[in-house]
XYZ file of C-alpha atoms in Angstrom:
708
model
C 50.137 -46.001 13.733
C 48.243 -48.514 15.383
C 49.483 -52.429 15.787
C 46.741 -53.944 13.075
C 48.185 -51.032 10.315
C 51.746 -52.607 10.797
C 53.140 -54.802 8.094
C 54.486 -57.097 10.503
C 53.596 -58.094 13.561
C 55.968 -56.688 16.740
C 57.667 -59.519 18.308
C 57.524 -58.855 21.858
C 60.524 -61.220 22.872
C 62.779 -58.679 21.467
C 64.286 -55.661 23.832
C 63.656 -53.424 20.949
C 60.927 -54.508 17.930
C 60.773 -51.829 14.767
C 57.955 -51.550 12.713
C 57.381 -49.489 9.594
C 59.781 -47.026 11.079
C 59.419 -43.450 8.662
C 61.226 -40.507 9.117
C 60.282 -37.267 6.991
C 62.540 -34.112 6.770
C 60.707 -30.978 4.794
C 63.197 -29.207 2.213
C 62.511 -26.271 -0.499
C 62.782 -29.255 -3.014
C 60.633 -31.355 -0.916
C 59.824 -33.744 1.554
C 63.024 -35.739 2.192
C 62.345 -39.350 2.559
C 64.957 -40.124 4.972
C 63.560 -43.637 6.450
C 61.015 -45.118 4.907
C 59.496 -48.058 5.908
C 62.659 -49.521 7.806
C 61.545 -52.958 10.258
C 63.941 -55.079 12.676
C 64.040 -56.637 15.831
C 67.372 -56.602 18.135
C 66.979 -59.641 20.782
C 68.195 -59.811 24.604
C 72.489 -59.776 24.525
C 72.237 -59.369 20.468
C 74.397 -57.481 18.256
C 72.923 -56.200 15.109
C 74.746 -54.577 12.968
C 73.325 -51.814 10.355
C 75.278 -50.613 7.306
C 74.953 -49.017 4.381
C 76.777 -45.797 2.320
C 76.705 -42.277 3.291
C 72.903 -40.963 3.367
C 71.057 -44.337 3.480
C 69.482 -43.709 7.122
C 71.191 -45.679 9.137
C 71.944 -42.357 11.918
C 68.695 -40.981 11.253
C 66.925 -45.005 12.662
C 68.883 -44.499 15.565
C 68.291 -40.663 16.518
C 64.519 -41.241 15.729
C 64.244 -44.378 17.939
C 66.197 -42.153 20.872
C 64.057 -38.904 19.942
C 66.701 -36.259 19.066
C 66.054 -35.852 15.299
C 64.782 -31.452 15.060
C 61.475 -30.616 15.405
C 60.418 -30.362 11.983
C 61.127 -34.141 11.533
C 57.809 -36.290 10.668
C 58.187 -39.663 12.600
C 55.826 -42.470 12.039
C 55.877 -46.479 13.158
C 56.492 -48.275 15.686
C 59.754 -48.604 18.302
C 58.542 -51.291 20.672
C 61.457 -51.242 23.662
C 60.256 -53.224 26.492
C 56.298 -53.837 25.538
C 56.409 -49.699 25.104
C 55.867 -47.515 21.689
C 58.644 -44.981 22.355
C 58.093 -43.166 19.353
C 55.053 -41.604 20.673
C 56.940 -40.040 23.849
C 57.277 -36.812 25.058
C 60.866 -35.633 26.029
C 60.084 -35.236 29.826
C 59.156 -39.306 29.294
C 61.985 -40.110 27.136
C 64.738 -38.813 29.384
C 63.228 -41.035 31.847
C 64.505 -44.114 29.429
C 67.360 -42.157 27.484
C 70.493 -43.038 29.749
C 69.200 -45.366 31.874
C 67.057 -48.271 29.747
C 68.594 -46.798 26.251
C 71.708 -45.475 26.111
C 73.269 -44.267 23.149
C 77.271 -44.028 21.825
C 77.935 -41.260 19.698
C 80.085 -40.884 16.596
C 81.765 -37.849 17.814
C 82.144 -37.734 21.781
C 84.161 -34.345 22.091
C 80.852 -33.010 20.894
C 78.497 -34.871 23.197
C 80.791 -33.921 25.689
C 80.080 -30.738 27.215
C 83.483 -28.635 27.153
C 83.387 -26.778 30.520
C 82.795 -29.507 32.818
C 85.059 -32.566 33.584
C 84.503 -35.748 32.445
C 83.947 -37.326 35.894
C 81.545 -34.659 36.978
C 79.422 -35.445 33.616
C 79.602 -39.225 34.187
C 78.393 -38.538 38.161
C 75.741 -36.272 36.696
C 74.212 -38.808 34.736
C 74.122 -41.840 37.560
C 72.454 -39.134 39.783
C 69.958 -38.376 37.526
C 68.296 -42.384 37.348
C 70.080 -43.213 40.601
C 69.209 -42.255 44.396
C 72.941 -42.054 45.310
C 75.142 -39.336 47.000
C 77.642 -37.438 44.947
C 80.923 -39.694 47.063
C 78.840 -42.498 45.486
C 78.492 -41.170 41.953
C 82.176 -40.573 41.759
C 83.185 -43.987 43.350
C 81.045 -45.554 40.586
C 82.682 -43.074 37.775
C 85.946 -43.882 38.954
C 85.098 -47.395 38.248
C 83.653 -47.381 35.505
C 86.541 -45.283 33.590
C 89.110 -48.758 34.994
C 86.315 -50.917 33.624
C 86.172 -49.187 29.841
C 90.811 -48.733 30.241
C 91.004 -45.072 31.201
C 94.568 -44.993 33.189
C 94.826 -43.734 36.435
C 90.807 -43.106 36.702
C 90.820 -42.128 39.805
C 93.402 -39.142 39.036
C 92.002 -38.309 35.596
C 88.116 -38.046 36.369
C 88.678 -34.729 37.267
C 90.523 -33.812 33.711
C 88.430 -32.425 30.979
C 87.559 -33.780 27.013
C 89.964 -31.799 25.810
C 92.546 -33.448 27.740
C 91.659 -36.770 26.490
C 93.035 -38.426 23.486
C 90.372 -39.479 20.765
C 89.793 -42.904 21.934
C 90.019 -41.814 25.943
C 87.145 -39.434 24.975
C 85.358 -42.591 23.137
C 85.903 -45.154 26.396
C 84.418 -42.406 28.500
C 81.275 -42.463 26.581
C 81.146 -45.700 26.675
C 81.434 -45.170 30.509
C 78.397 -42.799 30.543
C 76.767 -45.116 27.910
C 76.479 -48.012 30.783
C 76.701 -46.004 34.106
C 72.733 -47.446 34.561
C 73.265 -50.830 33.147
C 71.027 -50.236 30.216
C 69.086 -52.971 28.240
C 69.921 -51.239 25.362
C 72.950 -49.894 23.711
C 72.694 -48.032 20.285
C 76.418 -47.192 18.901
C 76.375 -44.840 15.832
C 79.307 -45.020 13.908
C 81.855 -45.285 17.584
C 85.222 -46.405 15.512
C 84.155 -43.855 12.008
C 87.258 -41.366 13.510
C 89.417 -43.220 15.175
C 92.938 -44.876 14.047
C 92.680 -48.904 13.403
C 95.082 -49.617 16.587
C 92.082 -47.630 18.651
C 89.249 -48.699 16.919
C 90.438 -52.358 17.816
C 90.496 -51.194 21.801
C 87.534 -49.444 21.643
C 85.133 -52.518 19.943
C 87.056 -54.630 22.477
C 85.858 -52.537 25.490
C 82.163 -52.243 23.468
C 82.223 -55.508 23.994
C 83.714 -55.680 27.631
C 80.836 -53.196 28.198
C 78.220 -55.083 27.068
C 79.009 -57.889 28.365
C 78.840 -56.777 31.934
C 75.529 -54.830 31.237
C 74.210 -58.240 29.562
C 72.502 -55.411 27.382
C 71.428 -55.712 23.559
C 73.173 -53.381 20.836
C 72.722 -51.605 18.213
C 75.760 -50.991 16.070
C 75.647 -48.988 12.899
C 78.536 -48.449 10.980
C 79.855 -48.298 7.502
C 82.635 -50.661 7.895
C 82.087 -54.304 6.694
C 84.879 -55.761 8.394
C 83.482 -54.492 12.062
C 80.006 -55.872 11.407
C 81.999 -59.382 10.258
C 83.538 -59.441 13.770
C 81.118 -57.705 16.222
C 77.554 -58.726 15.094
C 74.834 -61.811 15.266
C 72.695 -60.011 12.295
C 73.189 -57.579 10.267
C 70.536 -54.827 8.113
C 71.726 -53.592 5.081
C 70.037 -50.146 3.951
C 70.302 -48.320 0.817
C 67.848 -45.092 0.176
C 65.896 -45.090 3.433
C 65.294 -48.602 3.132
C 66.410 -52.322 4.466
C 67.327 -54.215 1.097
C 69.063 -56.898 2.374
C 68.943 -58.942 6.660
C 69.635 -61.955 8.241
C 72.337 -63.876 10.656
C 75.860 -61.944 9.715
C 77.512 -65.130 8.457
C 74.300 -66.020 5.817
C 74.772 -62.090 4.874
C 78.193 -62.201 4.257
C 78.553 -65.916 2.778
C 75.780 -65.696 0.399
C 74.780 -61.818 0.009
C 71.665 -62.283 -2.910
C 70.927 -58.191 -3.190
C 72.964 -56.922 -6.258
C 73.807 -54.030 -3.422
C 75.345 -56.013 -0.882
C 77.412 -57.719 -3.073
C 78.644 -54.379 -4.885
C 79.450 -53.504 -1.251
C 81.177 -56.387 -0.748
C 83.499 -56.623 -3.627
C 84.407 -52.713 -3.372
C 85.768 -53.567 0.289
C 89.584 -53.529 -0.168
C 90.665 -57.040 1.801
C 93.849 -57.860 4.053
C 93.561 -61.261 3.125
C 92.989 -60.464 -0.983
C 95.975 -61.177 -3.371
C 98.125 -57.779 -3.614
C 97.054 -55.349 -6.079
C 93.898 -57.491 -6.774
C 90.575 -54.782 -8.504
C 88.099 -53.777 -6.830
C 84.831 -54.014 -7.853
C 83.126 -50.373 -7.689
C 80.035 -49.564 -7.522
C 79.099 -46.791 -10.538
C 76.479 -44.127 -10.340
C 75.443 -42.448 -6.783
C 72.554 -42.790 -4.985
C 68.817 -41.338 -5.577
C 67.627 -38.334 -3.882
C 65.429 -38.639 -1.772
C 63.127 -36.244 -2.547
C 60.208 -37.221 -5.064
C 61.335 -41.215 -5.538
C 59.894 -42.383 -8.418
C 57.857 -45.939 -7.688
C 60.897 -48.060 -8.637
C 63.471 -49.727 -6.939
C 65.736 -47.324 -6.056
C 69.004 -48.908 -6.760
C 68.109 -50.105 -10.282
C 70.388 -46.814 -12.088
C 73.168 -48.442 -10.335
C 72.354 -52.195 -10.576
C 73.850 -54.207 -13.970
C 71.337 -56.807 -13.661
C 68.128 -55.344 -13.461
C 64.883 -56.081 -15.261
C 62.057 -53.886 -17.404
C 59.903 -54.791 -14.106
C 62.693 -52.861 -11.719
C 62.340 -49.605 -12.891
C 58.097 -49.719 -12.771
C 57.887 -51.855 -9.134
C 59.894 -51.294 -5.994
C 60.195 -54.636 -4.809
C 59.531 -55.756 -0.508
C 61.379 -57.174 2.074
C 60.761 -60.826 1.331
C 62.192 -64.260 2.885
C 64.334 -65.923 0.532
C 63.228 -69.533 -0.743
C 65.932 -71.352 1.076
C 65.221 -69.323 4.631
C 63.385 -72.173 7.105
C 61.507 -69.024 8.361
C 60.956 -65.055 7.730
C 63.900 -63.620 10.121
C 66.318 -66.369 8.698
C 67.404 -63.945 5.231
C 65.055 -61.220 3.705
C 65.640 -59.535 0.283
C 64.005 -56.792 -1.284
C 64.988 -57.602 -4.956
C 63.256 -59.153 -7.568
C 66.011 -61.270 -8.853
C 67.235 -62.544 -5.310
C 66.367 -66.443 -5.821
C 68.148 -66.374 -8.667
C 71.523 -64.914 -7.462
C 73.759 -67.515 -6.194
C 77.626 -66.903 -4.986
C 77.183 -63.508 -6.540
C 76.744 -64.771 -9.899
C 73.485 -65.014 -11.916
C 72.843 -67.248 -15.237
C 76.382 -68.126 -14.434
C 78.009 -64.439 -14.983
C 79.046 -62.183 -11.992
C 76.459 -59.892 -10.955
C 79.505 -57.765 -10.412
C 82.089 -59.003 -13.724
C 85.766 -58.031 -11.883
C 87.307 -54.898 -13.964
C 90.349 -55.049 -15.696
C 93.279 -52.848 -15.427
C 96.597 -51.728 -17.150
C 99.545 -53.734 -16.616
C 102.641 -51.364 -16.197
C 105.883 -52.685 -18.382
C 108.021 -51.973 -15.085
C 106.741 -54.775 -13.145
C 108.910 -56.973 -15.588
C 112.480 -54.679 -14.763
C 114.253 -55.534 -11.259
C 113.516 -52.791 -8.417
C 117.357 -51.796 -8.976
C 117.578 -51.667 -12.287
C 114.699 -48.367 -12.181
C 115.653 -45.050 -12.041
C 115.612 -43.298 -8.515
C 112.647 -40.644 -9.022
C 112.921 -39.606 -5.227
C 115.339 -40.139 -2.504
C 114.754 -38.833 1.366
C 117.618 -39.281 3.605
C 117.432 -38.765 7.041
C 114.494 -36.307 6.891
C 113.775 -34.202 9.939
C 111.299 -31.736 10.874
C 110.794 -29.857 13.921
C 107.684 -27.829 15.282
C 107.862 -24.989 18.066
C 105.383 -24.924 20.696
C 104.698 -21.624 22.047
C 102.988 -20.327 24.448
C 101.320 -16.510 25.447
C 98.687 -14.776 23.041
C 101.147 -11.621 23.650
C 104.751 -12.298 24.276
C 105.103 -15.262 22.507
C 107.823 -18.129 23.915
C 108.847 -21.207 22.999
C 108.445 -23.930 25.462
C 109.071 -26.958 23.548
C 109.422 -28.817 20.315
C 107.139 -31.398 18.233
C 109.682 -33.940 16.578
C 107.341 -34.714 13.947
C 109.816 -36.288 11.208
C 113.022 -37.392 13.268
C 115.167 -39.106 10.664
C 113.224 -40.594 7.618
C 114.618 -42.507 5.080
C 113.242 -44.237 1.764
C 113.584 -43.965 -1.953
C 110.870 -44.360 -4.981
C 111.979 -45.791 -8.407
C 109.992 -45.229 -11.696
C 106.181 -47.022 -11.851
C 106.663 -47.704 -7.910
C 103.863 -47.053 -5.284
C 105.476 -46.653 -1.905
C 102.765 -46.203 1.066
C 103.312 -43.806 4.058
C 101.027 -45.575 6.892
C 100.717 -45.656 10.568
C 98.563 -43.549 13.272
C 97.798 -39.794 13.079
C 100.587 -38.089 14.266
C 103.232 -40.542 13.248
C 104.670 -37.923 10.616
C 103.277 -38.950 7.600
C 101.794 -36.102 6.634
C 104.437 -33.802 7.860
C 107.315 -36.245 5.982
C 105.223 -35.057 2.490
C 104.632 -31.811 3.302
C 108.344 -31.391 3.986
C 108.506 -33.100 0.471
C 106.722 -30.270 -1.657
C 107.934 -28.034 0.183
C 110.867 -27.692 -1.962
C 113.058 -25.950 0.814
C 116.252 -25.615 2.973
C 116.159 -28.383 5.555
C 116.872 -28.221 9.218
C 118.220 -31.894 8.704
C 118.379 -34.641 5.980
C 118.426 -34.459 2.275
C 115.690 -34.643 -0.368
C 116.934 -35.784 -3.451
C 114.443 -35.610 -6.307
C 114.776 -36.217 -10.364
C 118.643 -36.423 -9.445
C 118.756 -32.695 -8.104
C 119.029 -31.708 -4.511
C 115.575 -29.977 -3.372
C 117.380 -27.554 -0.944
C 119.364 -25.724 -3.637
C 117.287 -25.417 -6.499
C 117.177 -21.668 -8.842
C 113.521 -20.528 -9.328
C 113.444 -22.214 -13.051
C 114.480 -25.266 -11.385
C 111.520 -25.677 -9.129
C 109.041 -24.241 -11.890
C 110.268 -27.952 -13.462
C 110.067 -29.759 -10.485
C 106.736 -28.976 -9.659
C 105.768 -29.686 -12.692
C 107.091 -32.949 -13.008
C 105.722 -33.526 -8.608
C 101.942 -33.253 -8.409
C 99.722 -33.735 -5.066
C 96.486 -34.687 -4.252
C 94.723 -34.603 -1.170
C 92.239 -35.608 1.299
C 89.446 -33.399 0.731
C 88.442 -32.784 -3.072
C 85.799 -30.317 -2.206
C 88.304 -28.008 -0.112
C 91.381 -28.363 -2.986
C 88.933 -27.644 -6.152
C 88.283 -23.865 -6.430
C 84.539 -23.148 -5.830
C 83.861 -20.669 -8.354
C 85.550 -21.996 -11.253
C 84.123 -24.639 -13.719
C 85.924 -28.057 -13.908
C 87.127 -26.841 -17.482
C 89.035 -24.331 -15.730
C 90.237 -25.726 -13.263
C 91.722 -28.271 -14.977
C 93.519 -25.113 -17.598
C 94.527 -23.404 -14.921
C 98.209 -25.473 -14.705
C 98.268 -25.867 -18.300
C 98.186 -21.773 -18.284
C 100.973 -21.185 -15.224
C 103.402 -23.361 -17.386
C 102.927 -21.835 -20.964
C 100.614 -24.305 -23.037
C 99.203 -22.193 -25.589
C 95.735 -21.328 -24.637
C 94.045 -23.109 -28.442
C 95.815 -26.624 -26.769
C 94.699 -26.415 -23.697
C 90.754 -27.185 -24.182
C 92.291 -31.146 -26.120
C 94.198 -31.445 -23.242
C 91.089 -31.140 -20.715
C 88.777 -32.974 -22.564
C 91.539 -35.693 -22.711
C 92.120 -35.797 -19.059
C 88.448 -35.743 -18.485
C 88.325 -38.649 -20.619
C 91.074 -40.467 -18.556
C 89.206 -40.532 -15.328
C 86.354 -41.409 -16.734
C 84.412 -38.426 -16.761
C 82.519 -37.007 -19.937
C 83.507 -33.821 -22.152
C 80.125 -32.341 -21.129
C 81.643 -32.103 -17.351
C 83.623 -29.334 -18.383
C 81.274 -26.807 -18.542
C 80.298 -27.600 -14.520
C 80.917 -26.398 -11.214
C 82.653 -29.069 -8.332
C 79.516 -28.636 -6.335
C 77.232 -30.322 -8.856
C 79.783 -33.373 -8.339
C 79.634 -36.653 -6.190
C 82.580 -37.050 -4.229
C 84.214 -39.829 -6.087
C 83.772 -37.385 -8.965
C 85.129 -34.334 -7.314
C 88.724 -36.410 -6.442
C 88.642 -37.843 -9.904
C 88.484 -33.887 -11.171
C 91.726 -33.399 -8.718
C 93.382 -36.759 -9.889
C 92.371 -35.060 -13.658
C 94.103 -31.766 -12.440
C 97.124 -33.618 -11.117
C 97.688 -35.562 -14.207
C 97.483 -32.200 -16.192
C 101.304 -31.530 -16.751
C 102.188 -35.121 -17.472
C 103.882 -35.768 -13.935
C 106.514 -38.638 -12.855
C 105.509 -38.176 -9.024
C 102.280 -38.210 -7.382
C 102.023 -37.648 -3.899
C 98.637 -38.889 -3.181
C 97.613 -37.658 0.886
C 94.800 -40.150 2.006
C 92.961 -39.497 -1.059
C 89.940 -42.081 -0.024
C 89.479 -41.616 3.138
C 86.418 -39.524 3.006
C 84.922 -41.526 0.193
C 82.085 -44.274 0.313
C 83.471 -47.426 0.447
C 81.782 -47.950 -3.027
C 83.358 -44.541 -4.176
C 86.855 -45.465 -3.037
C 86.644 -48.617 -4.611
C 86.533 -46.822 -8.531
C 88.993 -44.053 -7.059
C 91.694 -47.047 -6.832
C 91.336 -48.888 -9.211
C 91.666 -45.346 -11.247
C 94.937 -44.725 -9.757
C 95.744 -48.337 -10.119
C 95.141 -48.226 -13.977
C 97.165 -44.697 -14.668
C 99.746 -45.666 -12.929
C 100.221 -48.756 -14.968
C 99.122 -46.936 -18.484
C 101.508 -43.933 -17.740
C 104.176 -45.640 -14.936
C 103.676 -42.686 -12.644
C 105.384 -43.423 -9.508
C 102.999 -42.601 -6.132
C 103.987 -41.773 -2.578
C 100.511 -42.830 -1.117
C 100.118 -41.411 2.707
C 96.878 -43.679 4.616
C 95.679 -44.743 7.483
C 93.651 -47.787 5.926
C 96.063 -50.593 5.342
C 93.861 -52.874 3.426
C 93.878 -49.931 0.933
C 97.510 -49.660 0.798
C 97.611 -53.433 -0.232
C 95.389 -53.103 -3.112
C 97.799 -50.217 -3.984
C 101.282 -50.209 -2.877
C 104.410 -52.058 -4.587
C 106.080 -51.342 -0.816
C 105.505 -50.186 2.529
C 106.745 -47.797 4.917
C 105.168 -48.095 8.734
C 105.673 -44.805 11.457
C 105.623 -44.562 14.450
C 106.676 -40.890 16.412
C 107.751 -39.919 13.594
C 110.704 -42.646 12.381
C 110.287 -45.591 9.834
C 110.059 -49.225 11.975
C 109.183 -50.844 8.987
C 110.186 -50.783 5.307
C 109.437 -53.718 2.553
C 107.728 -55.151 -0.267
C 103.908 -55.270 0.244
C 103.911 -58.957 -0.003
C 106.378 -59.164 2.735
C 104.853 -56.027 4.982
C 101.551 -58.016 4.826
C 102.208 -61.882 4.798
C 105.719 -61.722 7.211
C 105.596 -58.293 9.028
C 108.251 -58.317 11.568
C 108.076 -55.521 14.081
C 105.470 -55.390 16.642
C 104.169 -52.424 15.818
C 103.712 -53.312 12.350
C 102.180 -56.560 13.250
C 99.435 -55.022 15.849
C 98.437 -52.493 12.949
C 97.740 -55.507 10.790
C 95.550 -57.504 13.359
C 93.840 -54.761 14.181
C 92.012 -54.132 10.955
C 88.840 -56.164 10.228
C 88.343 -58.704 7.742
C 84.929 -58.705 6.483
C 84.500 -62.406 6.745
C 82.748 -63.122 9.964
C 84.227 -66.646 9.963
C 87.912 -65.446 8.863
C 87.584 -62.732 11.114
C 86.593 -64.344 14.608
C 89.109 -66.874 14.186
C 92.299 -64.399 13.817
C 94.525 -63.124 16.787
C 93.688 -59.556 17.810
C 97.057 -57.904 19.065
C 96.000 -55.035 21.023
C 98.420 -51.988 22.285
C 98.040 -50.337 25.457
C 97.821 -47.057 25.821
C 97.844 -43.785 23.357
C 100.943 -42.798 21.099
C 103.078 -40.834 22.885
C 103.708 -37.165 23.161
C 105.864 -36.345 19.789
C 107.158 -33.311 21.588
C 109.618 -35.722 24.498
C 112.923 -36.956 22.811
C 112.683 -40.545 24.595
C 115.625 -42.549 25.493
C 115.796 -45.956 23.925
C 113.101 -47.719 21.639
C 110.212 -45.016 21.326
C 107.810 -47.782 21.202
C 108.261 -50.035 23.976
C 106.210 -48.527 26.272
C 103.022 -49.963 23.988
C 105.168 -53.037 22.817
C 103.747 -56.555 23.884
C 106.925 -58.180 22.943
C 109.094 -55.963 25.464
C 106.867 -56.650 28.195
C 107.371 -60.330 27.375
C 111.000 -60.379 27.608
C 113.166 -60.795 30.617
C 114.706 -57.958 32.910
C 118.181 -59.030 31.517
C 117.150 -58.848 27.920
C 115.698 -55.271 27.769
C 118.383 -53.300 28.390
C 118.994 -52.736 24.529
C 115.142 -51.686 24.210
C 115.565 -49.248 27.275
C 118.722 -47.555 26.336
C 119.457 -47.688 22.221
C 116.919 -46.408 19.488
C 117.182 -49.257 17.190
C 117.599 -48.540 13.265
C 116.473 -50.565 10.340
C 117.914 -54.258 10.514
C 117.514 -57.767 8.960
C 116.533 -60.702 11.522
C 120.127 -61.399 11.412
C 121.035 -58.161 12.781
C 122.242 -56.633 9.110
C 121.952 -52.846 8.758
C 120.131 -53.010 5.465
C 119.004 -49.196 5.295
C 115.654 -48.256 3.685
C 116.868 -49.891 0.254
C 116.168 -53.625 1.221
C 113.418 -55.496 0.547
C 112.706 -55.892 3.835
C 113.824 -54.445 7.127
C 112.585 -53.604 10.388
C 114.016 -51.108 13.469
C 113.677 -54.142 16.470
C 115.916 -55.643 18.755
C 114.514 -58.594 19.270
C 112.638 -59.211 15.336
C 109.516 -62.193 15.119
C 107.986 -63.045 12.536
C 103.935 -63.197 13.032
C 101.308 -63.767 10.455
C 98.435 -61.768 11.449
C 96.163 -61.592 8.328
């Protein structure tokens, strides 16, 4: 494609100027138009974010610029990097640019690193390919880079292999490799997606440090609007392979004028929202990218579509309030009618109404205890040797966890990966004799149940897993999946069909869906089916293990609203396992924060979020980004030092002190308790309140510190 054919002229002042980028993949159903005429600019020192749902084409844009797509992909357009169209270069020519002038940080660093070479060897290789340095000089530079991105003992860790690093450390090492040759442009493709929120905060801080050190421009691809709000100067929102809204980040978040952008922002759970406030889901699913009709591709999901929207796809044009073409561009026929999320005086996406549970009017202490967990312990043996296996250690996964859940209440277990959340609920679901501690469920000791009692409890205790694809039998239609627990517990067959249809209606699906297979549904619909199955036997308690972490934010909102509505209608109790605290604020009445197998703070959601006591809770909350550029950039960020310690070690004293900013600030004469004693849950006055109180923290130096 030559320059005179471009819909917009190339910006010669930009580090990267992309024009009319189109990417098509072959498939049995026909050509897949993954990217359809995308244009944007990244100027020197600028951070540009690209956001959108899965399948919108974000990562394909990045991979096509880097020349990393498969050979079968057809790519056209212009990616003008420092005066040269790099889309037309062969692999040899691109190799001289990749890693030197343009660097990339991938989503999964474990896959990006070669497992048989040390981290140091791979960074040194990247340096020596583009610079005339000796092996010793390259190794010295690699150590310097690892130190810059915060790898402890960089001189020693340079000899480590990728699998010996944690996920956060691998991503730091990937950033070190990306900046090794002082690039002019860094492309980061979902660099924090698989990381805990505390590690995400560290990586974003490292990425900014790296950018400042190299003075590079940054193209940040992410689905997290909070990350964009805090890190980006400009943002491009993609839908169905096209940019549908773009402007500076403040304009996009404060005055979105594309219904899709408004929907995304309304669907995001926020730390600064009211507890239990409903989210605004975007109903439906993105279109198939094969044989797209000539219309606005968002029309089937848009609540304000006009007949014109079904006939003509809008182009990306400057809004009437923009002072120049780059200021604010929107692809919507009604963009000039939209103001502050309203059109014709009504919200584009109205807030849904959720059922209100009657139990809310009853004091917590007057409600029946559904489950009581007291001093729960779960340990796993560490074994070595394939033929003569021997035990060489112990993983202390759950180390004295206590909590209770009452009728109609939702308790969230939160914390970093490896803190013991899932191990805790797994131990509860096993209904077996415990190593230590006690679980009393529906008034009965779980370790002393008869076979019939277990059967009855399993009727009242159900679980919804993280991945609905794996938890639904792909060989059975949905109707049979929902009928299976009914058959197991003896419901007459002639009553089962009516119950299946009732369950589908309850979770917002249609009766005709009963005859379809799980593969024919979207991720959000599959999770609704999993919830329907859990409701089949009218349980009193449902365990939800990361039920929305694998879903796009627009779909996630609908599932979270559904769970809240069902709790209001049916008076269910939930144990909600999550790592996303903004999801927890919307979903839970009470929160238990776990660290290294222990609960370090527990209390009512409002108190935990607005007045956190434990330094770990404060760090967790401060690390969760808020999708508001003004608020996000004014917040204090508490960065924890290092990764979570190994759960295979018995620690003397407070197990959090190695990462605790409060401990590090204490004078020497006030640290003895932290070094020698394991703190129990107490109030700031020192009263030992335990887990049934409205608020307690396991810390010797409790200090209230609002961070939201």
